[in-house]
PDB file of C-alpha atoms in Angstrom:
ATOM      1  CA  MET A 665     102.863  33.111  83.049  1.00 38.00           C
ATOM      2  CA  PRO A 666     100.880  30.036  84.133  1.00 53.00           C
ATOM      3  CA  ASP A 667      97.627  29.427  82.317  1.00 77.00           C
ATOM      4  CA  ARG A 668      95.387  29.702  85.373  1.00 83.00           C
ATOM      5  CA  ALA A 669      92.162  29.621  83.368  1.00 88.00           C
ATOM      6  CA  GLY A 670      93.251  26.419  81.650  1.00 91.00           C
ATOM      7  CA  ARG A 671      94.207  24.838  84.946  1.00 93.00           C
ATOM      8  CA  TYR A 672      90.875  25.724  86.550  1.00 94.00           C
ATOM      9  CA  TRP A 673      89.076  24.298  83.540  1.00 96.00           C
ATOM     10  CA  ARG A 674      91.012  21.017  83.777  1.00 96.00           C
ATOM     11  CA  MET A 675      90.167  20.857  87.466  1.00 96.00           C
ATOM     12  CA  PHE A 676      86.458  21.248  86.681  1.00 97.00           C
ATOM     13  CA  ALA A 677      86.641  18.863  83.714  1.00 97.00           C
ATOM     14  CA  THR A 678      88.442  16.217  85.794  1.00 97.00           C
ATOM     15  CA  GLY A 679      85.773  16.401  88.480  1.00 97.00           C
ATOM     16  CA  LEU A 680      83.066  16.182  85.833  1.00 97.00           C
ATOM     17  CA  SER A 681      84.771  13.162  84.264  1.00 97.00           C
ATOM     18  CA  PHE A 682      84.899  11.243  87.535  1.00 95.00           C
ATOM     19  CA  ALA A 683      81.286  12.174  88.283  1.00 96.00           C
ATOM     20  CA  VAL A 684      80.303  10.716  84.905  1.00 96.00           C
ATOM     21  CA  PHE A 685      82.425   7.635  85.646  1.00 94.00           C
ATOM     22  CA  GLY A 686      80.638   7.005  88.943  1.00 92.00           C
ATOM     23  CA  THR A 687      77.203   7.690  87.499  1.00 94.00           C
ATOM     24  CA  GLY A 688      77.955   5.385  84.583  1.00 93.00           C
ATOM     25  CA  GLY A 689      78.858   2.572  86.954  1.00 90.00           C
ATOM     26  CA  VAL A 690      75.504   2.908  88.702  1.00 91.00           C
ATOM     27  CA  VAL A 691      73.617   3.012  85.391  1.00 92.00           C
ATOM     28  CA  LEU A 692      75.361  -0.143  84.211  1.00 93.00           C
ATOM     29  CA  ARG A 693      74.553  -1.923  87.480  1.00 91.00           C
ATOM     30  CA  VAL A 694      70.903  -0.844  87.606  1.00 91.00           C
ATOM     31  CA  LEU A 695      69.892  -0.949  83.924  1.00 92.00           C
ATOM     32  CA  VAL A 696      72.373  -2.554  81.553  1.00 93.00           C
ATOM     33  CA  PHE A 697      73.617  -5.644  83.380  1.00 92.00           C
ATOM     34  CA  PRO A 698      70.166  -6.743  84.628  1.00 92.00           C
ATOM     35  CA  LEU A 699      69.045  -6.550  81.001  1.00 93.00           C
ATOM     36  CA  LEU A 700      71.977  -8.762  79.986  1.00 92.00           C
ATOM     37  CA  GLN A 701      70.943 -11.183  82.724  1.00 90.00           C
ATOM     38  CA  LEU A 702      67.506 -11.492  81.122  1.00 93.00           C
ATOM     39  CA  LEU A 703      68.596 -11.651  77.489  1.00 93.00           C
ATOM     40  CA  VAL A 704      71.767 -13.764  77.639  1.00 93.00           C
ATOM     41  CA  TRP A 705      71.275 -16.992  79.568  1.00 92.00           C
ATOM     42  CA  ASN A 706      74.648 -18.580  78.835  1.00 94.00           C
ATOM     43  CA  ARG A 707      76.988 -17.471  81.618  1.00 91.00           C
ATOM     44  CA  GLY A 708      80.133 -17.398  79.483  1.00 92.00           C
ATOM     45  CA  ARG A 709      78.517 -15.323  76.752  1.00 94.00           C
ATOM     46  CA  ARG A 710      76.995 -13.000  79.333  1.00 95.00           C
ATOM     47  CA  THR A 711      80.399 -12.415  80.931  1.00 95.00           C
ATOM     48  CA  ARG A 712      81.996 -11.649  77.567  1.00 96.00           C
ATOM     49  CA  ALA A 713      79.132  -9.293  76.731  1.00 96.00           C
ATOM     50  CA  ALA A 714      79.566  -7.506  80.063  1.00 95.00           C
ATOM     51  CA  ARG A 715      83.274  -7.089  79.394  1.00 96.00           C
ATOM     52  CA  ALA A 716      82.500  -5.653  75.963  1.00 96.00           C
ATOM     53  CA  VAL A 717      80.168  -3.139  77.612  1.00 96.00           C
ATOM     54  CA  VAL A 718      82.888  -2.172  80.103  1.00 96.00           C
ATOM     55  CA  ARG A 719      85.422  -1.837  77.287  1.00 97.00           C
ATOM     56  CA  LEU A 720      83.193   0.464  75.252  1.00 97.00           C
ATOM     57  CA  SER A 721      82.309   2.477  78.359  1.00 96.00           C
ATOM     58  CA  PHE A 722      85.995   3.004  79.131  1.00 97.00           C
ATOM     59  CA  ARG A 723      86.648   4.019  75.510  1.00 97.00           C
ATOM     60  CA  PHE A 724      83.894   6.622  75.878  1.00 97.00           C
ATOM     61  CA  PHE A 725      85.344   7.815  79.194  1.00 97.00           C
ATOM     62  CA  ILE A 726      88.813   8.317  77.692  1.00 98.00           C
ATOM     63  CA  ALA A 727      87.385  10.048  74.614  1.00 98.00           C
ATOM     64  CA  MET A 728      85.412  12.363  76.881  1.00 98.00           C
ATOM     65  CA  MET A 729      88.527  13.296  78.886  1.00 98.00           C
ATOM     66  CA  VAL A 730      90.390  14.030  75.655  1.00 98.00           C
ATOM     67  CA  PHE A 731      87.461  16.128  74.353  1.00 98.00           C
ATOM     68  CA  LEU A 732      87.315  18.096  77.619  1.00 97.00           C
ATOM     69  CA  GLY A 733      91.047  18.799  77.477  1.00 96.00           C
ATOM     70  CA  VAL A 734      91.969  16.787  80.578  1.00 96.00           C
ATOM     71  CA  LEU A 735      94.568  14.624  78.852  1.00 97.00           C
ATOM     72  CA  ARG A 736      96.049  13.369  75.611  1.00 98.00           C
ATOM     73  CA  TYR A 737      97.470   9.937  74.844  1.00 98.00           C
ATOM     74  CA  ARG A 738      99.525   7.977  72.364  1.00 98.00           C
ATOM     75  CA  ILE A 739      99.648   4.178  72.073  1.00 98.00           C
ATOM     76  CA  THR A 740     102.323   2.230  70.237  1.00 98.00           C
ATOM     77  CA  GLY A 741     102.295  -1.518  69.594  1.00 97.00           C
ATOM     78  CA  LEU A 742      98.518  -1.703  70.018  1.00 97.00           C
ATOM     79  CA  GLU A 743      98.325  -4.520  67.455  1.00 97.00           C
ATOM     80  CA  ARG A 744     100.073  -6.802  69.976  1.00 97.00           C
ATOM     81  CA  LEU A 745      96.931  -6.722  72.136  1.00 96.00           C
ATOM     82  CA  ASP A 746      94.833  -8.143  69.303  1.00 95.00           C
ATOM     83  CA  ARG A 747      95.369 -11.736  70.477  1.00 96.00           C
ATOM     84  CA  ASN A 748      93.823 -14.132  72.963  1.00 96.00           C
ATOM     85  CA  GLY A 749      95.148 -15.574  76.212  1.00 96.00           C
ATOM     86  CA  LEU A 750      97.577 -12.719  76.891  1.00 98.00           C
ATOM     87  CA  LEU A 751      99.216 -12.130  80.256  1.00 98.00           C
ATOM     88  CA  ILE A 752      99.577  -8.349  80.174  1.00 98.00           C
ATOM     89  CA  LEU A 753     101.880  -6.860  82.814  1.00 97.00           C
ATOM     90  CA  SER A 754     102.107  -3.105  83.233  1.00 96.00           C
ATOM     91  CA  ASN A 755     103.647  -0.541  85.500  1.00 94.00           C
ATOM     92  CA  HIS A 756     101.171   1.557  87.461  1.00 93.00           C
ATOM     93  CA  PRO A 757     101.867   5.303  87.624  1.00 94.00           C
ATOM     94  CA  THR A 758      98.296   6.683  87.628  1.00 96.00           C
ATOM     95  CA  LEU A 759      94.766   6.035  88.809  1.00 94.00           C
ATOM     96  CA  ILE A 760      93.407   5.407  85.294  1.00 96.00           C
ATOM     97  CA  ASP A 761      95.986   2.908  83.979  1.00 97.00           C
ATOM     98  CA  THR A 762      93.404   0.121  84.287  1.00 95.00           C
ATOM     99  CA  VAL A 763      90.891   2.171  82.335  1.00 97.00           C
ATOM    100  CA  PHE A 764      93.329   2.646  79.450  1.00 98.00           C
ATOM    101  CA  LEU A 765      94.349  -1.008  79.240  1.00 97.00           C
ATOM    102  CA  MET A 766      90.818  -2.378  79.510  1.00 97.00           C
ATOM    103  CA  ALA A 767      89.548   0.115  76.955  1.00 97.00           C
ATOM    104  CA  PHE A 768      91.903  -1.261  74.320  1.00 97.00           C
ATOM    105  CA  THR A 769      91.954  -4.977  75.227  1.00 97.00           C
ATOM    106  CA  ARG A 770      89.204  -7.362  74.146  1.00 96.00           C
ATOM    107  CA  ASN A 771      87.793  -9.892  76.638  1.00 96.00           C
ATOM    108  CA  ALA A 772      89.954  -8.401  79.374  1.00 97.00           C
ATOM    109  CA  ASN A 773      90.061  -9.856  82.871  1.00 97.00           C
ATOM    110  CA  CYS A 774      91.927  -8.363  85.809  1.00 95.00           C
ATOM    111  CA  ILE A 775      92.568  -8.719  89.522  1.00 91.00           C
ATOM    112  CA  VAL A 776      90.494  -6.302  91.587  1.00 89.00           C
ATOM    113  CA  ARG A 777      90.595  -5.264  95.224  1.00 82.00           C
ATOM    114  CA  HIS A 778      87.881  -6.644  97.488  1.00 77.00           C
ATOM    115  CA  GLY A 779      86.531  -3.151  98.120  1.00 77.00           C
ATOM    116  CA  LEU A 780      85.658  -2.620  94.462  1.00 80.00           C
ATOM    117  CA  ARG A 781      83.319  -5.618  94.549  1.00 78.00           C
ATOM    118  CA  ASN A 782      81.198  -3.836  97.170  1.00 78.00           C
ATOM    119  CA  ASN A 783      81.612  -0.224  96.058  1.00 82.00           C
ATOM    120  CA  PRO A 784      78.213   1.027  94.751  1.00 80.00           C
ATOM    121  CA  PHE A 785      79.875   2.693  91.749  1.00 79.00           C
ATOM    122  CA  THR A 786      82.012  -0.257  90.653  1.00 85.00           C
ATOM    123  CA  ARG A 787      80.419  -3.456  91.948  1.00 82.00           C
ATOM    124  CA  GLY A 788      78.059  -3.771  88.968  1.00 84.00           C
ATOM    125  CA  PRO A 789      80.781  -3.924  86.295  1.00 87.00           C
ATOM    126  CA  VAL A 790      83.175  -5.898  88.536  1.00 88.00           C
ATOM    127  CA  ARG A 791      80.669  -8.650  89.291  1.00 90.00           C
ATOM    128  CA  ALA A 792      79.017  -8.811  85.864  1.00 90.00           C
ATOM    129  CA  ALA A 793      82.368  -9.056  84.077  1.00 92.00           C
ATOM    130  CA  GLY A 794      83.617 -11.775  86.437  1.00 92.00           C
ATOM    131  CA  TYR A 795      86.856 -10.091  87.402  1.00 94.00           C
ATOM    132  CA  ILE A 796      89.124 -12.012  89.763  1.00 92.00           C
ATOM    133  CA  GLY A 797      89.097 -10.848  93.376  1.00 87.00           C
ATOM    134  CA  ASN A 798      92.413 -10.526  95.167  1.00 83.00           C
ATOM    135  CA  GLU A 799      90.861 -12.060  98.295  1.00 71.00           C
ATOM    136  CA  GLU A 800      91.051 -15.537  96.784  1.00 61.00           C
ATOM    137  CA  GLY A 801      94.390 -16.144  98.541  1.00 63.00           C
ATOM    138  CA  PRO A 802      96.214 -19.328  97.471  1.00 68.00           C
ATOM    139  CA  GLU A 803      93.615 -19.893  94.754  1.00 86.00           C
ATOM    140  CA  LEU A 804      94.414 -16.580  93.086  1.00 90.00           C
ATOM    141  CA  VAL A 805      97.245 -17.919  90.922  1.00 91.00           C
ATOM    142  CA  ALA A 806      95.160 -20.933  89.895  1.00 92.00           C
ATOM    143  CA  ALA A 807      92.205 -18.686  89.000  1.00 93.00           C
ATOM    144  CA  CYS A 808      94.473 -16.523  86.836  1.00 94.00           C
ATOM    145  CA  ALA A 809      95.916 -19.586  85.096  1.00 94.00           C
ATOM    146  CA  ARG A 810      92.393 -20.852  84.340  1.00 94.00           C
ATOM    147  CA  ALA A 811      91.450 -17.491  82.859  1.00 96.00           C
ATOM    148  CA  LEU A 812      94.457 -17.553  80.533  1.00 97.00           C
ATOM    149  CA  GLU A 813      93.771 -21.148  79.550  1.00 96.00           C
ATOM    150  CA  ALA A 814      90.214 -20.100  78.604  1.00 95.00           C
ATOM    151  CA  GLY A 815      91.644 -17.502  76.195  1.00 96.00           C
ATOM    152  CA  GLU A 816      90.957 -14.461  78.365  1.00 97.00           C
ATOM    153  CA  ASN A 817      93.404 -11.551  78.378  1.00 98.00           C
ATOM    154  CA  LEU A 818      94.577 -11.004  81.944  1.00 98.00           C
ATOM    155  CA  ILE A 819      95.835  -7.567  83.028  1.00 97.00           C
ATOM    156  CA  VAL A 820      98.105  -7.523  86.073  1.00 96.00           C
ATOM    157  CA  PHE A 821     100.016  -4.708  87.776  1.00 95.00           C
ATOM    158  CA  PRO A 822     103.037  -6.406  89.391  1.00 93.00           C
ATOM    159  CA  GLU A 823     103.624  -3.444  91.717  1.00 91.00           C
ATOM    160  CA  GLY A 824     100.267  -4.061  93.365  1.00 85.00           C
ATOM    161  CA  THR A 825      99.761  -0.312  93.822  1.00 85.00           C
ATOM    162  CA  ARG A 826     100.696   2.946  92.160  1.00 88.00           C
ATOM    163  CA  THR A 827     104.345   3.993  92.246  1.00 82.00           C
ATOM    164  CA  LEU A 828     105.122   7.592  93.187  1.00 80.00           C
ATOM    165  CA  PRO A 829     106.861   9.732  90.534  1.00 81.00           C
ATOM    166  CA  GLY A 830     110.595   9.297  90.984  1.00 76.00           C
ATOM    167  CA  GLY A 831     110.088   6.485  93.505  1.00 71.00           C
ATOM    168  CA  ALA A 832     111.648   3.061  93.253  1.00 76.00           C
ATOM    169  CA  VAL A 833     109.691   0.425  91.342  1.00 80.00           C
ATOM    170  CA  ARG A 834     109.110  -2.581  93.580  1.00 85.00           C
ATOM    171  CA  LEU A 835     107.411  -5.635  92.121  1.00 90.00           C
ATOM    172  CA  LYS A 836     105.637  -8.377  94.003  1.00 88.00           C
ATOM    173  CA  ARG A 837     106.218 -11.999  92.969  1.00 88.00           C
ATOM    174  CA  GLY A 838     102.562 -12.774  92.207  1.00 90.00           C
ATOM    175  CA  ALA A 839     102.723 -11.806  88.538  1.00 93.00           C
ATOM    176  CA  ALA A 840     105.770 -14.004  87.942  1.00 94.00           C
ATOM    177  CA  ASN A 841     104.066 -16.884  89.758  1.00 93.00           C
ATOM    178  CA  ILE A 842     101.115 -16.575  87.370  1.00 94.00           C
ATOM    179  CA  ALA A 843     103.394 -16.561  84.314  1.00 96.00           C
ATOM    180  CA  VAL A 844     105.355 -19.599  85.518  1.00 95.00           C
ATOM    181  CA  ARG A 845     102.269 -21.548  86.633  1.00 92.00           C
ATOM    182  CA  ALA A 846     100.406 -20.855  83.379  1.00 93.00           C
ATOM    183  CA  GLY A 847     103.502 -21.230  81.174  1.00 93.00           C
ATOM    184  CA  ARG A 848     102.534 -18.036  79.357  1.00 93.00           C
ATOM    185  CA  ALA A 849     104.661 -15.419  77.686  1.00 96.00           C
ATOM    186  CA  ILE A 850     104.383 -11.941  79.192  1.00 97.00           C
ATOM    187  CA  THR A 851     103.152  -9.020  77.119  1.00 98.00           C
ATOM    188  CA  PRO A 852     104.763  -6.046  78.877  1.00 97.00           C
ATOM    189  CA  VAL A 853     103.243  -2.571  78.803  1.00 97.00           C
ATOM    190  CA  ARG A 854     105.002   0.613  79.848  1.00 95.00           C
ATOM    191  CA  ILE A 855     102.933   3.650  80.795  1.00 95.00           C
ATOM    192  CA  ARG A 856     104.357   7.142  81.207  1.00 94.00           C
ATOM    193  CA  CYS A 857     102.456  10.275  82.147  1.00 95.00           C
ATOM    194  CA  SER A 858     103.949  13.740  81.744  1.00 95.00           C
ATOM    195  CA  PRO A 859     103.496  15.854  83.749  1.00 95.00           C
ATOM    196  CA  PRO A 860     102.567  13.386  86.503  1.00 94.00           C
ATOM    197  CA  THR A 861      98.921  13.312  87.570  1.00 95.00           C
ATOM    198  CA  LEU A 862      96.530  11.048  89.470  1.00 95.00           C
ATOM    199  CA  PHE A 863      99.446   9.337  91.191  1.00 93.00           C
ATOM    200  CA  LYS A 864      99.245   7.770  94.632  1.00 91.00           C
ATOM    201  CA  GLY A 865      98.433  10.316  97.305  1.00 90.00           C
ATOM    202  CA  ASN A 866      97.582  13.006  94.757  1.00 91.00           C
ATOM    203  CA  PRO A 867      93.900  14.083  94.898  1.00 92.00           C
ATOM    204  CA  TRP A 868      92.100  14.423  91.571  1.00 91.00           C
ATOM    205  CA  TRP A 869      91.605  18.182  91.966  1.00 93.00           C
ATOM    206  CA  ARG A 870      95.361  18.838  92.156  1.00 94.00           C
ATOM    207  CA  VAL A 871      95.816  18.936  88.397  1.00 95.00           C
ATOM    208  CA  PRO A 872      99.219  19.663  86.825  1.00 93.00           C
ATOM    209  CA  ALA A 873     100.079  23.036  85.289  1.00 91.00           C
ATOM    210  CA  ALA A 874      99.926  21.530  81.787  1.00 93.00           C
ATOM    211  CA  MET A 875      97.661  18.956  80.174  1.00 95.00           C
ATOM    212  CA  ALA A 876      98.804  15.415  80.967  1.00 96.00           C
ATOM    213  CA  MET A 877     100.179  13.325  78.105  1.00 98.00           C
ATOM    214  CA  PHE A 878      99.987   9.532  78.414  1.00 98.00           C
ATOM    215  CA  HIS A 879     102.476   7.407  76.464  1.00 97.00           C
ATOM    216  CA  ILE A 880     101.465   3.734  76.406  1.00 97.00           C
ATOM    217  CA  GLU A 881     103.859   1.242  74.825  1.00 97.00           C
ATOM    218  CA  VAL A 882     102.961  -2.406  74.236  1.00 98.00           C
ATOM    219  CA  LYS A 883     106.346  -4.109  73.968  1.00 96.00           C
ATOM    220  CA  GLU A 884     107.571  -7.402  72.533  1.00 96.00           C
ATOM    221  CA  ASP A 885     106.656 -10.526  74.493  1.00 97.00           C
ATOM    222  CA  ILE A 886     108.952 -11.853  77.210  1.00 96.00           C
ATOM    223  CA  GLN A 887     109.193 -15.636  76.897  1.00 95.00           C
ATOM    224  CA  VAL A 888     108.702 -17.369  80.235  1.00 94.00           C
ATOM    225  CA  GLN A 889     110.503 -20.483  78.950  1.00 91.00           C
ATOM    226  CA  ASP A 890     113.757 -18.559  79.289  1.00 89.00           C
ATOM    227  CA  PHE A 891     113.265 -18.751  83.065  1.00 92.00           C
ATOM    228  CA  THR A 892     111.600 -22.139  83.509  1.00 89.00           C
ATOM    229  CA  GLY A 893     113.916 -24.326  81.425  1.00 78.00           C
ATOM    230  CA  GLU A 894     116.399 -26.996  82.542  1.00 76.00           C
ATOM    231  CA  GLY A 895     114.060 -28.415  85.177  1.00 75.00           C
ATOM    232  CA  ARG A 896     114.252 -25.259  87.304  1.00 81.00           C
ATOM    233  CA  PRO A 897     111.757 -25.307  90.217  1.00 90.00           C
ATOM    234  CA  ASP A 898     108.787 -22.966  89.834  1.00 89.00           C
ATOM    235  CA  THR A 899     109.696 -20.979  92.941  1.00 90.00           C
ATOM    236  CA  LEU A 900     113.208 -20.310  91.642  1.00 93.00           C
ATOM    237  CA  ALA A 901     111.928 -19.492  88.161  1.00 94.00           C
ATOM    238  CA  ALA A 902     109.412 -17.014  89.596  1.00 93.00           C
ATOM    239  CA  ARG A 903     112.121 -15.356  91.669  1.00 93.00           C
ATOM    240  CA  HIS A 904     114.444 -14.939  88.688  1.00 94.00           C
ATOM    241  CA  LEU A 905     111.607 -13.685  86.514  1.00 95.00           C
ATOM    242  CA  THR A 906     110.613 -11.132  89.164  1.00 94.00           C
ATOM    243  CA  GLU A 907     114.208  -9.892  89.342  1.00 94.00           C
ATOM    244  CA  TYR A 908     114.282  -9.531  85.566  1.00 94.00           C
ATOM    245  CA  LEU A 909     110.977  -7.649  85.500  1.00 94.00           C
ATOM    246  CA  GLN A 910     112.168  -5.437  88.364  1.00 92.00           C
ATOM    247  CA  GLN A 911     115.130  -4.350  86.279  1.00 91.00           C
ATOM    248  CA  TYR A 912     113.020  -4.128  83.110  1.00 92.00           C
ATOM    249  CA  TYR A 913     110.546  -1.649  84.580  1.00 90.00           C
ATOM    250  CA  SER A 914     113.086   0.201  86.746  1.00 85.00           C
ATOM    251  CA  GLU A 915     115.258   1.074  83.744  1.00 70.00           C
ATOM    252  CA  GLU A 916     112.258   2.493  81.911  1.00 57.00           C
ATOM    253  CA  HIS A 917     111.045   4.311  85.031  1.00 49.00           C
ATOM    254  CA  TYR A 918     114.294   6.104  85.750  1.00 44.00           C
ATOM    255  CA  SER A 919     115.058   6.877  82.099  1.00 50.00           C
ATOM    256  CA  HIS A 920     111.900   9.030  82.034  1.00 47.00           C
ATOM    257  CA  ALA A 921     111.893  10.310  85.621  1.00 45.00           C
TER     258      ALA A 921
END
């Protein structure tokens, strides 16, 4: 017999969690980041401090969801994120994948949609932490390469959007272009969520019958030199790398579908 009481509780707890998330974003924008602006004059240090605040806030948010019984999680290979200048590529099954990765990655940068820079609940953290906007067009790849060169850890979702459970994984070439342009190894992350929740088109209140379990695996690096050697043009290298990553994430996706 389905645990209706448990499901109703998770529905309430999920709504409460997202209310806290939105309220926290406003508090950071109104109180915390203006204080950083006054106390830390050096722009680089202020940006790193803002990212540390975001990281700790996301750790709190995840801990709260675990405490409330919304979800559980397990991370393997976490020690691989304890480096600088990482290009972290991940699949994107749920709404909170970014929250998980940024909660456990120091000095994390990411590419954000233009709307998040103007959203009243997210614009404070997005602007204070200096995240890269996806509206930068041709300069986007160059901006990502500069971030990696500066030792920042860049999180990218090659799919560009969430993939539906059981749907085909389709990667865009932007992530491979960044890897080839920057000459950086890729640190791949695979995220699974069972039963599926917070996927594209699924409203937050439609919680699964059982508590969601997140499995996050940080895998061994993929060396970009394997695709750029022998004088291969960047465009060709990016295409071959995208094809490899397509297969890499598709195999994992279907093996757990």
